XYZ file of C-alpha atoms in Angstrom:
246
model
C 106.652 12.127 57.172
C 104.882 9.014 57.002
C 103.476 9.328 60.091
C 102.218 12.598 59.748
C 100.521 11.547 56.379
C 98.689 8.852 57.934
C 97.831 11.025 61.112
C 96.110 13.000 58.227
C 94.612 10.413 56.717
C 93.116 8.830 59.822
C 91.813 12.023 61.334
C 90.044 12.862 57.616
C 88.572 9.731 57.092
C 87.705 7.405 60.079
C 86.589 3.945 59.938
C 86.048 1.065 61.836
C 89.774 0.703 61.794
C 90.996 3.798 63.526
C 87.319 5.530 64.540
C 89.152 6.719 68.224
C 92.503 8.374 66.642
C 90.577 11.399 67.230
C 90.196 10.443 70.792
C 93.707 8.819 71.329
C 95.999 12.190 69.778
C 93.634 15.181 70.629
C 96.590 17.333 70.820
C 98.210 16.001 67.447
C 94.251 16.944 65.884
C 93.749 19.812 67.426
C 97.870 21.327 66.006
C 96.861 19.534 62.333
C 93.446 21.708 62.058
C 95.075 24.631 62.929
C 98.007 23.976 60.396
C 95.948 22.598 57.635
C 93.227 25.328 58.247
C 90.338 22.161 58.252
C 88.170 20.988 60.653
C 87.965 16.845 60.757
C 85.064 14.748 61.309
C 84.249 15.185 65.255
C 84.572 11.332 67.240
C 83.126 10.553 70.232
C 85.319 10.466 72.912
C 83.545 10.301 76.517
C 86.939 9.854 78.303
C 88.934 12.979 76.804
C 85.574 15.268 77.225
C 85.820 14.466 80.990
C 89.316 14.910 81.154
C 89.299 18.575 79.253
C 85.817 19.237 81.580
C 87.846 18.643 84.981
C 90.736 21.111 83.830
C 88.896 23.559 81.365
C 90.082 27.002 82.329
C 92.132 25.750 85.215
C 95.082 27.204 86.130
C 98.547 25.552 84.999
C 101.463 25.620 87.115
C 104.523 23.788 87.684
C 105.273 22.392 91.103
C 108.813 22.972 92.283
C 109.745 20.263 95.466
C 113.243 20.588 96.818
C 115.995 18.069 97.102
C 115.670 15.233 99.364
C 118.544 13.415 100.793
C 117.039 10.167 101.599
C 116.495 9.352 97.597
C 119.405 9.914 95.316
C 116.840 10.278 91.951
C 115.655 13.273 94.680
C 118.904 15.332 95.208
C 117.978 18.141 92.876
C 114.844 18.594 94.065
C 111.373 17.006 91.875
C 109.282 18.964 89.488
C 105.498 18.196 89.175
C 102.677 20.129 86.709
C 99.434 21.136 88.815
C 96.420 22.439 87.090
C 93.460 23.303 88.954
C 90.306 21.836 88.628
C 87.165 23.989 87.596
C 84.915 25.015 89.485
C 81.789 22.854 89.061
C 84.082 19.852 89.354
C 85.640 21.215 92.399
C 82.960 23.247 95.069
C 85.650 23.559 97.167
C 88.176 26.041 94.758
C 85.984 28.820 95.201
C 85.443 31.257 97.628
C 87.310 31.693 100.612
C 90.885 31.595 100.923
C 90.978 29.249 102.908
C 88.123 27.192 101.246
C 90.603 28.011 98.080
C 93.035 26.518 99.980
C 91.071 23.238 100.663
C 90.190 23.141 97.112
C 93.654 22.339 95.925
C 93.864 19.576 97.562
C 91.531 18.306 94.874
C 92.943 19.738 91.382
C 95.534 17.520 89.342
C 98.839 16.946 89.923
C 101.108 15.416 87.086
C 104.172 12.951 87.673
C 106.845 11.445 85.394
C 108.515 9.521 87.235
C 110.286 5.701 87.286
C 108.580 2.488 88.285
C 111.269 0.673 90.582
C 110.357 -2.618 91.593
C 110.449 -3.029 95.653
C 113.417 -4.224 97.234
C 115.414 -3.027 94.430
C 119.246 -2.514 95.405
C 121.311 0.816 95.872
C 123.605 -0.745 93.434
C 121.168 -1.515 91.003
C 119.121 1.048 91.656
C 122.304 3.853 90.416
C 123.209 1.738 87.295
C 120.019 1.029 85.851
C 118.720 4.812 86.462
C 121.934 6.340 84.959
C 121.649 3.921 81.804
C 118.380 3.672 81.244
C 117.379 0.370 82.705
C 114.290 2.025 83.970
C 110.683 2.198 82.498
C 108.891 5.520 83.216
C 105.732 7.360 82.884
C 103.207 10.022 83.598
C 100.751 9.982 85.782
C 97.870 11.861 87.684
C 96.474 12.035 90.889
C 94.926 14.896 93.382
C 97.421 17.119 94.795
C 96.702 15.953 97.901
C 98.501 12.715 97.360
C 101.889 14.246 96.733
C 101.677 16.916 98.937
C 100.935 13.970 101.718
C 104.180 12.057 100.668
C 106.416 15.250 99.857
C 105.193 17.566 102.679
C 103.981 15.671 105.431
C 106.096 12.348 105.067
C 109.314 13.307 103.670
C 109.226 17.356 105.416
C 110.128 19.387 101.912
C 108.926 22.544 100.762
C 106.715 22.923 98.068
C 106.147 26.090 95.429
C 103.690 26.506 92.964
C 104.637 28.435 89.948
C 101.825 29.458 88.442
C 101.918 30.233 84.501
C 100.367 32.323 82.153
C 98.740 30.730 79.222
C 96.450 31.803 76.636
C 93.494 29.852 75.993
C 94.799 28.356 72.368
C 97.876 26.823 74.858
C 96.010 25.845 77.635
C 93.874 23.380 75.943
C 96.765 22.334 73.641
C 98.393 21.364 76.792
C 95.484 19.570 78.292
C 95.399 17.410 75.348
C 98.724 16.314 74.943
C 98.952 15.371 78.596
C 95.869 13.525 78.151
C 98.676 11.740 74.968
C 100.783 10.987 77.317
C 99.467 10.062 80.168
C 100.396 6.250 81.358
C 102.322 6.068 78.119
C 105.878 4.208 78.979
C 109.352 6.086 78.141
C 113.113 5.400 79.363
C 114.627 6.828 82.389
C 117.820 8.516 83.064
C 118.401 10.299 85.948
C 120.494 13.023 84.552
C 118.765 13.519 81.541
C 115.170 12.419 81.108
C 114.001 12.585 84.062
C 110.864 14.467 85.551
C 112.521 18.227 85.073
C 113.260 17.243 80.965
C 109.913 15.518 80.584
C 107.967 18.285 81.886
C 110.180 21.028 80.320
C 109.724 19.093 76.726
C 106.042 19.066 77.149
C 105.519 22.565 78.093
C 107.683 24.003 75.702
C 104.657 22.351 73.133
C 102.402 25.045 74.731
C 105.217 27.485 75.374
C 107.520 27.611 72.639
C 108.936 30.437 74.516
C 110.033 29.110 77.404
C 114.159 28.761 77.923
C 115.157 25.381 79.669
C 118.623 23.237 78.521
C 118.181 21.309 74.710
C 117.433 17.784 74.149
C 121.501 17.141 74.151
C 122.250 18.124 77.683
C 124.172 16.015 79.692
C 121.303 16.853 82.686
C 118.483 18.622 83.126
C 117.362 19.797 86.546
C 114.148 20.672 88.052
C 115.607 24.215 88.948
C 117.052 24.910 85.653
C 113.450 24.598 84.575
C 111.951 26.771 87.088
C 114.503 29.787 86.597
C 113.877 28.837 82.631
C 109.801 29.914 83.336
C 111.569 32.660 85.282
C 112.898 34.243 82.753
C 110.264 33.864 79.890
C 107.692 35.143 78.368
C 103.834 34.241 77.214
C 102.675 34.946 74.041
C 100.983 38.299 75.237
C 104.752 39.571 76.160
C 104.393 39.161 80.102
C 105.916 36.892 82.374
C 105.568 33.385 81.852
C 105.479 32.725 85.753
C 102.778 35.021 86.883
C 102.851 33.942 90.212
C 104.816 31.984 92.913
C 103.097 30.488 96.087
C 104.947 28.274 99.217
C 102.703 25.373 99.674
């Protein structure tokens, strides 16, 4: 509660203290003013404009890669968020199919995922990943990138689940990633890992859709793919409009 109130009071009255709290919790602003029913003095914020340019209207999808044998974190499979960029900061995502195709390449793909020191130790590698020895975070790049190391390198198949949000939780989204992003959290392989992460942050959009609680023992990426499966958007269709092989 304490937080919250000086959230509030930051956001209402910004100084030379905390002029970018605006900037730094867009999503945390952008939930207040609709639950308070106020609008609070605008900041400027070049960074978060370009990020909610890049992805404004985009489409949001979750990006399901299955299990690979050669990385024990990978058994289950690995879940990723993709959301397309627009068109006038992509050329490429219009038109054609195949120029469509080509475009991809280029929107944003979100990880959560460990950072492991090299030459870290099979042994070591199990313990501290099971008990939390393990700093984690998001992180962006073009799709390309991970479709080069999941696809090409390490031969898995990729899906794209492609979801159905209404405008009001598609920019909600876009802000709290930009939250989040590089922000560091604790590992565990079983339980908050890149399927729980993801799950937890679309469910702020989503409210609606189904994936295991907070208190699970694990959370896979499947469970959270047959979770979008089976719910609903806020206009009573599908969550998961759409599945495409990669």
């Amino acid at each position: 509660l304490a937080e919250l109130r000086a959230t509030v009071t930051a956001l209402r009255t910004p100084s030379e203290q905390n002029p970018s709290v605006r900037c730094l919790f867009p999503a945390r602003a952008r939930f207040l003013e609709r639950e308070l029913n106020e609008r609070f003095p605008e900041s400027s914020c070049p960074e978060l404009e370009a990020w909610r340019e890049r992805h404004v209207g985009g489409q949001v999808g979750l990006t399901f890669v299955n299990g690979y044998l050669g990385n024990p974190a990978s058994f289950f499979g690995h879940l990723l968020l993709h959301i397309e960029v627009n068109a006038s900061a992509n050329p490429d995502s219009s038109g054609s199919a195949q120029a469509g195709r080509a475009g991809r390449l280029l929107d944003t793909s979100i990880n959560f995922g460990a950072d492991i020191p090299d030459g870290e130790g099979l042994a070591t590698y199990m313990a501290k990943g099971l008990f939390g020895g393990y700093d984690a975070r998001y992180s962006e790049t073009n799709f390309y990138r991970n479709s080069s190391i999941y696809s090409e390198r390490e031969m898995r198949d990729l899906w794209i689940y492609k979801l159905d949000l209404s405008d009001r939780e598609h920019a909600l989204l876009v802000d709290h990633l930009y939250e989040v992003m590089h922000r560091y959290y604790k590992y565990l392989f079983l339980s908050q890992n890149c399927a729980s992460r993801i799950a937890r942050t679309l469910r702020l959009a989503s409210p609606e859709l189904e994936t295991p609680g907070s208190n699970a023992l694990w959370t896979t990426p499947e469970s959270v793919v047959v979770g979008a499966a089976r719910a609903k958007s806020a206009s009573g269709v599908p969550l998961v409009e759409d599945a495409e092989y990669v």
